[in-house]
Short mmCIF file of C-alpha atoms and ligand atoms in Angstrom, two decimals:
data_model
loop_
_atom_site.label_atom_id
_atom_site.label_comp_id
_atom_site.label_asym_id
_atom_site.label_seq_id
_atom_site.Cartn_x
_atom_site.Cartn_y
_atom_site.Cartn_z
CA UNK A 1 -18.55 -10.05 8.36
CA UNK A 2 -16.41 -7.05 9.16
CA UNK A 3 -17.94 -3.81 8.09
CA UNK A 4 -17.25 -0.17 8.79
CA UNK A 5 -20.81 0.77 9.61
CA UNK A 6 -23.66 -0.64 11.66
CA UNK A 7 -24.37 1.98 14.34
CA UNK A 8 -27.79 2.89 12.97
CA UNK A 9 -28.80 -0.71 12.20
CA UNK A 10 -30.79 -2.97 14.50
CA UNK A 11 -30.44 -6.14 12.49
CA UNK A 12 -27.49 -7.88 10.93
CA UNK A 13 -27.17 -7.77 7.15
CA UNK A 14 -28.75 -10.69 5.34
CA UNK A 15 -26.00 -13.02 4.21
CA UNK A 16 -26.96 -12.94 0.55
CA UNK A 17 -27.19 -9.16 0.69
CA UNK A 18 -23.74 -9.01 2.22
CA UNK A 19 -22.28 -11.15 -0.53
CA UNK A 20 -24.11 -9.22 -3.27
CA UNK A 21 -22.92 -5.92 -1.89
CA UNK A 22 -19.32 -6.90 -1.22
CA UNK A 23 -16.53 -6.02 -3.62
CA UNK A 24 -13.53 -7.52 -1.83
CA UNK A 25 -13.39 -10.36 -4.38
CA UNK A 26 -12.22 -7.96 -7.03
CA UNK A 27 -11.27 -4.65 -5.41
CA UNK A 28 -8.44 -6.33 -3.52
CA UNK A 29 -6.49 -5.53 -6.65
CA UNK A 30 -6.52 -1.94 -5.36
CA UNK A 31 -4.71 -2.94 -2.16
CA UNK A 32 -1.46 -1.10 -2.90
CA UNK A 33 -3.24 1.97 -4.22
CA UNK A 34 -5.42 2.00 -1.11
CA UNK A 35 -2.36 2.00 1.13
CA UNK A 36 -0.68 4.66 -0.94
CA UNK A 37 -3.72 6.91 -0.65
CA UNK A 38 -4.00 6.32 3.09
CA UNK A 39 -0.36 7.19 3.66
CA UNK A 40 -0.73 10.47 1.79
CA UNK A 41 -3.95 11.24 3.65
CA UNK A 42 -2.43 10.59 7.06
CA UNK A 43 0.67 12.67 6.32
CA UNK A 44 -1.57 15.54 5.28
CA UNK A 45 -3.75 15.18 8.42
CA UNK A 46 -0.65 15.51 10.59
CA UNK A 47 0.72 18.42 8.58
CA UNK A 48 -2.59 20.21 9.12
CA UNK A 49 -2.55 19.50 12.84
CA UNK A 50 -5.61 17.24 12.61
CA UNK A 51 -3.54 14.27 13.84
CA UNK A 52 -0.39 14.45 15.96
CA UNK A 53 2.91 13.38 14.43
CA UNK A 54 2.96 10.46 16.80
CA UNK A 55 -0.46 9.30 15.67
CA UNK A 56 0.65 9.68 12.06
CA UNK A 57 3.75 7.58 12.66
CA UNK A 58 1.82 4.84 14.43
CA UNK A 59 -0.62 4.65 11.55
CA UNK A 60 2.16 4.61 8.96
CA UNK A 61 3.95 1.78 10.78
CA UNK A 62 0.65 -0.11 10.98
CA UNK A 63 0.01 0.31 7.25
CA UNK A 64 3.55 -0.87 6.44
CA UNK A 65 3.02 -3.93 8.59
CA UNK A 66 -0.23 -4.80 6.83
CA UNK A 67 1.44 -4.44 3.45
CA UNK A 68 4.37 -6.62 4.44
CA UNK A 69 2.17 -9.34 5.94
CA UNK A 70 -0.07 -9.46 2.89
CA UNK A 71 2.94 -9.61 0.57
CA UNK A 72 4.47 -12.41 2.58
CA UNK A 73 1.20 -14.32 2.67
CA UNK A 74 0.87 -14.01 6.46
CA UNK A 75 -2.29 -11.98 6.17
CA UNK A 76 -4.99 -13.04 3.72
CA UNK A 77 -7.51 -10.74 2.10
CA UNK A 78 -10.69 -12.74 2.64
CA UNK A 79 -14.39 -12.36 1.99
CA UNK A 80 -14.87 -11.67 5.68
CA UNK A 81 -14.38 -8.00 4.75
CA UNK A 82 -16.77 -5.98 2.63
CA UNK A 83 -14.14 -4.31 0.50
CA UNK A 84 -10.43 -3.57 0.40
CA UNK A 85 -10.92 -0.33 2.34
CA UNK A 86 -12.62 -2.14 5.21
CA UNK A 87 -9.94 -4.80 5.13
CA UNK A 88 -7.16 -2.25 5.60
CA UNK A 89 -8.96 -0.22 8.25
CA UNK A 90 -10.11 -3.24 10.30
CA UNK A 91 -6.61 -4.70 10.26
CA UNK A 92 -5.08 -1.38 11.18
CA UNK A 93 -7.31 -1.13 14.23
CA UNK A 94 -6.53 -4.74 15.18
CA UNK A 95 -2.87 -3.95 14.95
CA UNK A 96 -2.44 -0.52 16.51
CA UNK A 97 -5.66 -0.12 18.47
CA UNK A 98 -7.80 2.99 18.79
CA UNK A 99 -5.43 5.33 16.98
CA UNK A 100 -6.17 3.30 13.85
CA UNK A 101 -9.72 4.60 14.05
CA UNK A 102 -8.41 8.07 13.18
CA UNK A 103 -7.18 7.09 9.71
CA UNK A 104 -10.54 7.79 8.09
CA UNK A 105 -10.82 11.34 9.51
CA UNK A 106 -12.03 13.71 6.80
CA UNK A 107 -12.36 10.95 4.26
CA UNK A 108 -15.15 8.84 2.78
CA UNK A 109 -14.91 5.56 0.95
CA UNK A 110 -16.34 7.50 -1.98
CA UNK A 111 -13.29 9.70 -2.48
CA UNK A 112 -11.10 6.83 -1.32
CA UNK A 113 -12.29 4.44 -4.02
CA UNK A 114 -12.27 7.22 -6.60
CA UNK A 115 -8.62 7.81 -5.76
CA UNK A 116 -7.66 4.12 -5.70
CA UNK A 117 -9.23 3.49 -9.07
CA UNK A 118 -7.58 6.54 -10.56
CA UNK A 119 -4.14 5.58 -9.25
CA UNK A 120 -4.59 2.04 -10.55
CA UNK A 121 -5.79 3.18 -13.95
CA UNK A 122 -3.01 5.74 -14.30
CA UNK A 123 -0.35 3.11 -13.83
CA UNK A 124 -2.14 0.78 -16.26
CA UNK A 125 -2.29 3.55 -18.87
CA UNK A 126 1.47 3.87 -18.49
CA UNK A 127 1.87 0.11 -18.76
CA UNK A 128 -0.18 -0.09 -21.95
CA UNK A 129 1.91 2.73 -23.38
CA UNK A 130 5.01 0.63 -22.73
CA UNK A 131 3.55 -2.41 -24.52
CA UNK A 132 2.57 -0.22 -27.47
CA UNK A 133 6.08 1.15 -27.62
CA UNK A 134 7.56 -2.37 -27.77
CA UNK A 135 5.24 -3.26 -30.62
CA UNK A 136 6.20 -0.09 -32.51
CA UNK A 137 9.87 -1.00 -32.17
CA UNK A 138 9.17 -4.41 -33.73
CA UNK A 139 7.18 -2.87 -36.57
CA UNK A 140 9.90 -0.32 -37.26
CA UNK A 141 12.49 -3.10 -37.43
CA UNK A 142 10.41 -4.98 -40.00
CA UNK A 143 9.99 -1.75 -41.96
CA UNK A 144 13.73 -1.11 -42.07
CA UNK A 145 14.40 -4.64 -43.29
CA UNK A 146 11.72 -4.68 -45.95
CA UNK A 147 11.75 -1.53 -48.03
CA UNK A 148 12.58 -3.77 -51.04
CA UNK A 149 10.15 -6.56 -50.21
CA UNK A 150 7.41 -6.33 -52.83
CA UNK A 151 3.91 -7.52 -52.03
CA UNK A 152 0.46 -6.88 -53.40
CA UNK A 153 -1.49 -4.08 -51.80
CA UNK A 154 -5.19 -4.91 -51.61
CA UNK A 155 -8.50 -3.10 -51.88
CA UNK A 156 -11.71 -5.14 -51.44
CA UNK A 157 -9.27 -7.97 -50.62
CA UNK A 158 -8.43 -7.98 -54.34
CA UNK A 159 -4.88 -7.40 -55.46
CA UNK A 160 -4.69 -3.71 -56.35
CA UNK A 161 -1.21 -2.24 -56.71
CA UNK A 162 2.20 -3.42 -55.58
CA UNK A 163 3.54 -1.96 -52.36
CA UNK A 164 6.43 -2.87 -50.13
CA UNK A 165 6.12 -4.81 -46.91
CA UNK A 166 7.68 -1.76 -45.23
CA UNK A 167 4.84 0.36 -46.52
CA UNK A 168 2.19 -2.10 -45.37
CA UNK A 169 3.78 -2.27 -41.91
CA UNK A 170 4.01 1.52 -41.86
CA UNK A 171 0.22 1.71 -41.80
CA UNK A 172 0.21 -0.25 -38.53
CA UNK A 173 2.97 1.95 -37.16
CA UNK A 174 0.66 4.94 -37.59
CA UNK A 175 -2.25 3.17 -35.88
CA UNK A 176 -0.30 2.12 -32.81
CA UNK A 177 1.41 5.49 -32.67
CA UNK A 178 -2.01 7.15 -32.44
CA UNK A 179 -2.88 4.66 -29.71
CA UNK A 180 0.16 5.87 -27.77
CA UNK A 181 -0.88 9.48 -28.28
CA UNK A 182 -4.27 8.57 -26.82
CA UNK A 183 -2.55 7.11 -23.74
CA UNK A 184 -0.62 10.35 -23.22
CA UNK A 185 -3.74 12.38 -23.70
CA UNK A 186 -5.80 10.31 -21.24
CA UNK A 187 -3.05 10.40 -18.65
CA UNK A 188 -2.79 14.15 -18.85
CA UNK A 189 -6.55 14.75 -18.57
CA UNK A 190 -7.08 12.26 -15.74
CA UNK A 191 -4.18 13.36 -13.59
CA UNK A 192 -6.16 15.20 -10.89
CA UNK A 193 -6.66 13.92 -7.38
CA UNK A 194 -10.19 13.27 -6.03
CA UNK A 195 -8.99 12.68 -2.45
CA UNK A 196 -10.51 15.25 -0.14
CA UNK A 197 -13.83 15.31 -1.98
CA UNK A 198 -15.27 13.47 1.01
CA UNK A 199 -18.56 11.66 0.49
CA UNK A 200 -19.63 14.35 -1.99
CA UNK A 201 -19.39 17.73 -0.29
CA UNK A 202 -15.81 18.02 0.90
CA UNK A 203 -15.23 18.22 4.66
CA UNK A 204 -15.13 20.74 7.46
CA UNK A 205 -11.56 19.72 8.36
CA UNK A 206 -8.90 22.02 6.94
CA UNK A 207 -7.58 19.42 4.48
CA UNK A 208 -4.74 20.45 2.20
CA UNK A 209 -5.82 18.89 -1.07
CA UNK A 210 -2.87 20.33 -2.94
CA UNK A 211 -0.51 18.48 -0.62
CA UNK A 212 -2.11 15.06 -1.13
CA UNK A 213 -2.39 15.67 -4.87
CA UNK A 214 1.31 16.41 -5.10
CA UNK A 215 2.25 13.58 -2.77
CA UNK A 216 0.46 11.15 -5.11
CA UNK A 217 1.95 12.54 -8.31
CA UNK A 218 -1.12 14.42 -9.53
CA UNK A 219 -1.11 17.80 -11.23
CA UNK A 220 -3.58 19.12 -8.66
CA UNK A 221 -6.86 18.30 -6.88
CA UNK A 222 -10.10 17.77 -8.83
CA UNK A 223 -12.03 21.03 -9.00
CA UNK A 224 -15.49 19.94 -7.80
CA UNK A 225 -16.08 17.44 -5.00
CA UNK A 226 -19.31 16.02 -6.47
CA UNK A 227 -17.55 15.40 -9.76
CA UNK A 228 -14.49 14.16 -7.88
CA UNK A 229 -16.34 11.19 -6.36
CA UNK A 230 -18.51 10.35 -9.34
CA UNK A 231 -16.32 10.95 -12.39
CA UNK A 232 -15.36 7.79 -14.28
CA UNK A 233 -14.73 9.54 -17.61
CA UNK A 234 -11.04 8.75 -17.51
CA UNK A 235 -11.84 5.05 -17.24
CA UNK A 236 -14.30 5.23 -20.11
CA UNK A 237 -11.68 7.06 -22.18
CA UNK A 238 -9.14 4.39 -21.37
CA UNK A 239 -11.57 1.57 -22.23
CA UNK A 240 -12.39 3.38 -25.44
CA UNK A 241 -8.70 3.69 -26.32
CA UNK A 242 -8.22 0.02 -25.37
CA UNK A 243 -11.08 -0.89 -27.69
CA UNK A 244 -9.39 0.98 -30.52
CA UNK A 245 -6.13 -0.84 -29.80
CA UNK A 246 -8.00 -4.15 -30.00
CA UNK A 247 -9.62 -3.07 -33.27
CA UNK A 248 -6.13 -2.43 -34.65
CA UNK A 249 -4.73 -5.67 -33.28
CA UNK A 250 -7.73 -7.54 -34.63
CA UNK A 251 -7.26 -6.19 -38.16
CA UNK A 252 -3.57 -7.04 -37.98
CA UNK A 253 -4.42 -10.53 -36.66
CA UNK A 254 -6.86 -11.05 -39.49
CA UNK A 255 -4.07 -10.28 -41.96
CA UNK A 256 -1.62 -12.59 -40.23
CA UNK A 257 -4.24 -15.36 -40.34
CA UNK A 258 -4.83 -14.79 -44.05
CA UNK A 259 -1.13 -14.49 -44.81
CA UNK A 260 -0.40 -17.66 -42.89
CA UNK A 261 -3.05 -19.65 -44.80
CA UNK A 262 -2.19 -22.21 -47.49
CA UNK A 263 -3.69 -19.92 -50.10
CA UNK A 264 -1.49 -16.92 -49.33
CA UNK A 265 1.66 -18.37 -47.76
CA UNK A 266 3.07 -14.87 -47.23
CA UNK A 267 4.28 -15.67 -43.73
CA UNK A 268 5.10 -18.54 -41.47
CA UNK A 269 4.32 -18.10 -37.80
CA UNK A 270 7.07 -19.38 -35.55
CA UNK A 271 6.48 -22.80 -33.96
CA UNK A 272 6.63 -21.21 -30.52
CA UNK A 273 3.63 -19.03 -31.42
CA UNK A 274 1.46 -21.63 -33.18
CA UNK A 275 -0.51 -24.63 -32.06
CA UNK A 276 -1.36 -28.00 -33.58
CA UNK A 277 -4.50 -30.03 -34.13
CA UNK A 278 -5.35 -33.08 -32.05
CA UNK A 279 -6.54 -34.94 -35.12
CA UNK A 280 -4.94 -33.42 -38.23
CA UNK A 281 -1.18 -33.94 -38.04
CA UNK A 282 -0.39 -31.44 -40.82
CA UNK A 283 -2.00 -28.49 -39.01
CA UNK A 284 -0.14 -25.52 -37.62
CA UNK A 285 -2.73 -23.06 -36.53
CA UNK A 286 -2.49 -19.29 -35.95
CA UNK A 287 -4.30 -19.53 -32.60
CA UNK A 288 -2.60 -16.51 -31.05
CA UNK A 289 -3.79 -14.22 -33.82
CA UNK A 290 -7.27 -15.79 -33.64
CA UNK A 291 -7.46 -15.33 -29.89
CA UNK A 292 -6.37 -11.72 -30.14
CA UNK A 293 -9.05 -11.16 -32.78
CA UNK A 294 -11.57 -12.97 -30.58
CA UNK A 295 -10.73 -11.17 -27.35
CA UNK A 296 -11.60 -7.88 -29.01
CA UNK A 297 -15.21 -8.67 -28.12
CA UNK A 298 -14.73 -8.69 -24.37
CA UNK A 299 -12.84 -5.39 -24.44
CA UNK A 300 -15.62 -3.69 -26.43
CA UNK A 301 -17.96 -5.31 -23.89
CA UNK A 302 -16.20 -3.61 -20.99
CA UNK A 303 -16.55 -0.24 -22.68
CA UNK A 304 -20.27 -0.75 -23.39
CA UNK A 305 -20.79 -2.04 -19.87
CA UNK A 306 -19.34 1.02 -18.16
CA UNK A 307 -20.96 3.50 -20.52
CA UNK A 308 -24.28 1.85 -19.78
CA UNK A 309 -23.68 1.67 -16.03
CA UNK A 310 -22.86 5.37 -15.89
CA UNK A 311 -25.60 6.71 -18.11
CA UNK A 312 -28.42 6.91 -15.57
CA UNK A 313 -26.53 7.73 -12.38
CA UNK A 314 -27.58 10.92 -10.64
CA UNK A 315 -24.92 12.88 -8.77
CA UNK A 316 -22.94 12.01 -6.81
CA UNK A 317 -21.67 8.56 -5.74
CA UNK A 318 -24.03 5.62 -6.21
CA UNK A 319 -23.26 1.98 -5.63
CA UNK A 320 -23.68 1.29 -9.35
CA UNK A 321 -20.17 2.65 -9.66
CA UNK A 322 -18.73 -0.40 -7.95
CA UNK A 323 -19.46 -2.07 -11.30
CA UNK A 324 -16.65 -0.02 -12.84
CA UNK A 325 -14.09 -2.58 -11.74
CA UNK A 326 -14.39 -6.20 -12.82
CA UNK A 327 -14.81 -5.73 -16.54
CA UNK A 328 -12.33 -2.86 -16.64
CA UNK A 329 -9.69 -4.98 -14.92
CA UNK A 330 -10.41 -7.76 -17.38
CA UNK A 331 -10.08 -5.39 -20.34
CA UNK A 332 -6.80 -3.93 -19.05
CA UNK A 333 -5.31 -7.40 -18.49
CA UNK A 334 -6.58 -8.63 -21.85
CA UNK A 335 -5.17 -5.77 -23.89
CA UNK A 336 -1.73 -5.79 -22.27
CA UNK A 337 -1.50 -9.54 -22.74
CA UNK A 338 -2.64 -9.31 -26.36
CA UNK A 339 -0.12 -6.57 -27.12
CA UNK A 340 2.64 -8.59 -25.52
CA UNK A 341 1.81 -11.85 -27.29
CA UNK A 342 1.11 -10.24 -30.62
CA UNK A 343 4.50 -8.55 -30.40
CA UNK A 344 6.13 -11.90 -29.66
CA UNK A 345 4.43 -13.48 -32.64
CA UNK A 346 5.27 -10.61 -34.98
CA UNK A 347 8.91 -10.39 -33.98
CA UNK A 348 9.46 -14.08 -34.74
CA UNK A 349 7.38 -14.37 -37.90
CA UNK A 350 9.07 -15.33 -41.19
CA UNK A 351 8.10 -13.36 -44.28
CA UNK A 352 8.18 -15.42 -47.46
CA UNK A 353 9.41 -12.64 -49.67
CA UNK A 354 9.45 -14.64 -52.93
CA UNK A 355 5.86 -15.68 -52.45
CA UNK A 356 4.84 -12.09 -51.76
CA UNK A 357 6.57 -10.75 -54.85
CA UNK A 358 5.19 -13.54 -56.97
CA UNK A 359 1.70 -12.87 -55.72
CA UNK A 360 2.02 -9.18 -56.63
CA UNK A 361 3.28 -10.12 -60.10
CA UNK A 362 0.37 -12.47 -60.75
CA UNK A 363 -2.41 -10.11 -59.85
CA UNK A 364 -2.12 -7.54 -62.67
CA UNK A 365 -1.14 -5.07 -59.97
CA UNK A 366 0.84 -3.10 -62.57
CA UNK A 367 -2.19 -2.47 -64.80
CA UNK A 368 -2.46 1.14 -63.61
CA UNK A 369 1.20 1.68 -64.45
CA UNK A 370 0.72 0.15 -67.91
CA UNK A 371 -2.13 2.61 -68.51
CA UNK A 372 0.03 5.48 -67.21
CA UNK A 373 2.74 4.40 -69.69
CA UNK A 374 0.28 4.81 -72.55
CA UNK A 375 -0.83 8.19 -71.19
CA UNK A 376 2.80 9.36 -71.10
CA UNK A 377 2.99 8.41 -74.76
CA UNK A 378 -0.03 10.53 -75.71
CA UNK A 379 -2.96 8.14 -75.28
CA UNK A 380 -5.89 9.76 -73.40
CA UNK A 381 -6.32 8.11 -69.97
CA UNK A 382 -9.83 6.75 -70.61
CA UNK A 383 -8.61 5.01 -73.81
CA UNK A 384 -5.52 3.75 -72.03
CA UNK A 385 -7.74 2.30 -69.29
CA UNK A 386 -9.76 0.44 -71.94
CA UNK A 387 -6.70 -0.90 -73.74
CA UNK A 388 -5.12 -2.22 -70.56
CA UNK A 389 -8.47 -3.70 -69.55
CA UNK A 390 -8.37 -5.80 -72.71
CA UNK A 391 -4.76 -6.77 -72.05
CA UNK A 392 -5.75 -7.96 -68.57
CA UNK A 393 -8.60 -10.03 -70.00
CA UNK A 394 -6.14 -11.62 -72.41
CA UNK A 395 -3.69 -12.21 -69.54
CA UNK A 396 -6.36 -13.92 -67.46
CA UNK A 397 -7.17 -16.29 -70.38
CA UNK A 398 -3.50 -17.01 -71.02
CA UNK A 399 -2.51 -17.10 -67.32
CA UNK A 400 0.15 -14.50 -68.08
CA UNK A 401 1.18 -11.38 -66.19
CA UNK A 402 1.48 -8.28 -68.41
CA UNK A 403 5.24 -8.18 -67.99
CA UNK A 404 5.52 -11.74 -69.36
CA UNK A 405 3.80 -10.79 -72.63
CA UNK A 406 5.96 -10.20 -75.71
CA UNK A 407 5.99 -6.86 -77.50
CA UNK A 408 4.15 -8.56 -80.33
CA UNK A 409 1.38 -9.60 -78.03
CA UNK A 410 1.16 -6.10 -76.57
CA UNK A 411 1.03 -4.54 -80.04
CA UNK A 412 -2.20 -6.41 -80.70
CA UNK A 413 -3.76 -3.94 -78.25
CA UNK A 414 -1.75 -0.79 -78.95
CA UNK A 415 1.14 0.12 -81.27
CA UNK A 416 2.47 2.55 -78.67
CA UNK A 417 4.27 -0.06 -76.53
CA UNK A 418 8.04 -0.17 -76.83
CA UNK A 419 10.83 -2.16 -75.19
CA UNK A 420 10.90 0.24 -72.20
CA UNK A 421 7.41 -0.90 -71.16
CA UNK A 422 9.04 -3.77 -69.24
CA UNK A 423 11.02 -1.49 -66.94
CA UNK A 424 8.05 0.85 -66.68
CA UNK A 425 5.80 -1.89 -65.30
CA UNK A 426 8.28 -3.97 -63.34
CA UNK A 427 7.17 -4.46 -59.73
CA UNK A 428 10.22 -2.49 -58.57
CA UNK A 429 9.41 0.48 -60.79
CA UNK A 430 5.76 0.44 -59.80
CA UNK A 431 6.73 0.76 -56.15
CA UNK A 432 9.79 2.97 -56.43
CA UNK A 433 8.29 5.65 -58.60
CA UNK A 434 5.58 6.37 -56.07
CA UNK A 435 7.22 8.99 -53.92
CA UNK A 436 4.50 11.36 -52.82
CA UNK A 437 4.51 11.81 -49.04
CA UNK A 438 3.41 8.56 -47.42
CA UNK A 439 3.71 6.48 -50.62
CA UNK A 440 5.66 3.20 -50.89
CA UNK A 441 8.53 4.52 -53.08
CA UNK A 442 12.02 4.11 -51.73
CA UNK A 443 12.56 7.84 -51.07
CA UNK A 444 9.17 8.34 -49.47
CA UNK A 445 9.68 5.26 -47.32
CA UNK A 446 13.12 6.43 -46.24
CA UNK A 447 11.52 9.66 -44.99
CA UNK A 448 8.76 7.78 -43.21
CA UNK A 449 11.21 5.43 -41.52
CA UNK A 450 13.36 8.36 -40.46
CA UNK A 451 10.36 10.10 -38.91
CA UNK A 452 9.41 6.92 -37.08
CA UNK A 453 12.93 6.67 -35.73
CA UNK A 454 12.82 10.21 -34.39
CA UNK A 455 9.42 9.56 -32.86
CA UNK A 456 10.64 6.43 -31.09
CA UNK A 457 13.68 8.28 -29.80
CA UNK A 458 11.94 11.40 -28.56
CA UNK A 459 8.35 10.56 -27.66
CA UNK A 460 8.02 10.64 -23.86
CA UNK A 461 7.57 7.24 -22.25
CA UNK A 462 4.60 7.65 -19.92
CA UNK A 463 5.36 7.46 -16.23
CA UNK A 464 9.08 8.02 -16.68
CA UNK A 465 10.33 11.29 -15.18
CA UNK A 466 6.80 12.64 -15.01
N1 LIG B 1 -16.75 -0.81 -2.92
C1 LIG B 1 -17.20 0.51 -3.23
C2 LIG B 1 -16.93 0.82 -4.70
O1 LIG B 1 -16.20 0.14 -5.28
C3 LIG B 1 -16.46 1.47 -2.38
C4 LIG B 1 -17.19 2.74 -2.10
C5 LIG B 1 -18.31 2.45 -1.20
N2 LIG B 1 -18.94 3.64 -0.74
C6 LIG B 1 -20.12 3.57 -0.18
N3 LIG B 1 -20.62 4.66 0.26
N4 LIG B 1 -20.76 2.45 -0.08
O2 LIG B 1 -17.51 1.74 -5.25
#
């Protein structure tokens, strides 16, 4: 057991207590952030005359050595240390002797861990933004290729009106675009440096908090030291945004699963992204989509966990906050992996365009357009609705789409129909004449795709030149 305290204790820590209290098992993921923070801190201490330049350099060399040895596997991060901060400090002292004991001047593990977690989260926010961007590029490609691919649009999971595959994909583009905007927003709000907050009340040393903030790429120091050590809002915001991403991915997965089923056959998932059954030789299962849908639960869990952990904590730091890590790490890893794999699956999926068009044609999805045709020829809408309702009933009995009925058949319901009804209710017309902003018509879709293109070209990529 190597711990940073003990002076006021007369007994050794109980072994079970030590293990229960320790966080090294999971906070070792903050190793690089911890070093980064220590380097900035030490540079600032020297700049302020609190350490000599020589002491600073010795410490920096020591920290570099620890990093190199850990990377090369020569030094192992083991449970002999309480947490990653103790690991670094103990090894520094082993390596460079007493001067290593000066590293922690004017610092507490409370502002140290607050900083490490913030640095780690900031880079993960940027990473998630990158995965989202890749997915948007795939969606945009599918949109460009499928402005003419007709499919049924659904409400209540019942065929409603024909749309294009581009239009359907465009809805997901909007969702993941908002997810990216949330990443940018979170990054901006969180980008303040807690280092220098001390345990809770700052320090008496003349620390230059602006210097360390700038050194670590922050927009400035956090404004209040008690908030600085105990704020985890940024992490809750990130987990909340990650939960929303999973909700989007889960809806999309649900559609892929439906579309890939024998009943729909709208898509075929690539062999590389499907799995088989150990007993049923014919099976090709959409496991990736199912897992993405399933993993949504653990990400929501991480959000609920941290919200609940934080809700009763009085100011400032309390050990409860150590619980901010494991489930958050799991959620971050899960979401990035899901985005990556979902993107792989989507970019290799085959759309069965004939099946989609056929499905739209056999669902009376042009009934609204048939009623509109009557309205344009002077029939009041409510009457037109009734007439087409009867036509649909007849079509269901005869297993016939409206556009396959002869004029004679249509005249049984209304004398108003003429030869031009067939163009008026063709799937292509139904889609292409809908050109209000955001609608599936060719012109409206061209505008939407153009806007997406501009967005992808100009939206800042988080972490690049920031
Ligand atoms: N392992 C702790 C955490 O993750 C580090 C901070 C400990 N501070 C303290 N005063 N015990 O929150």
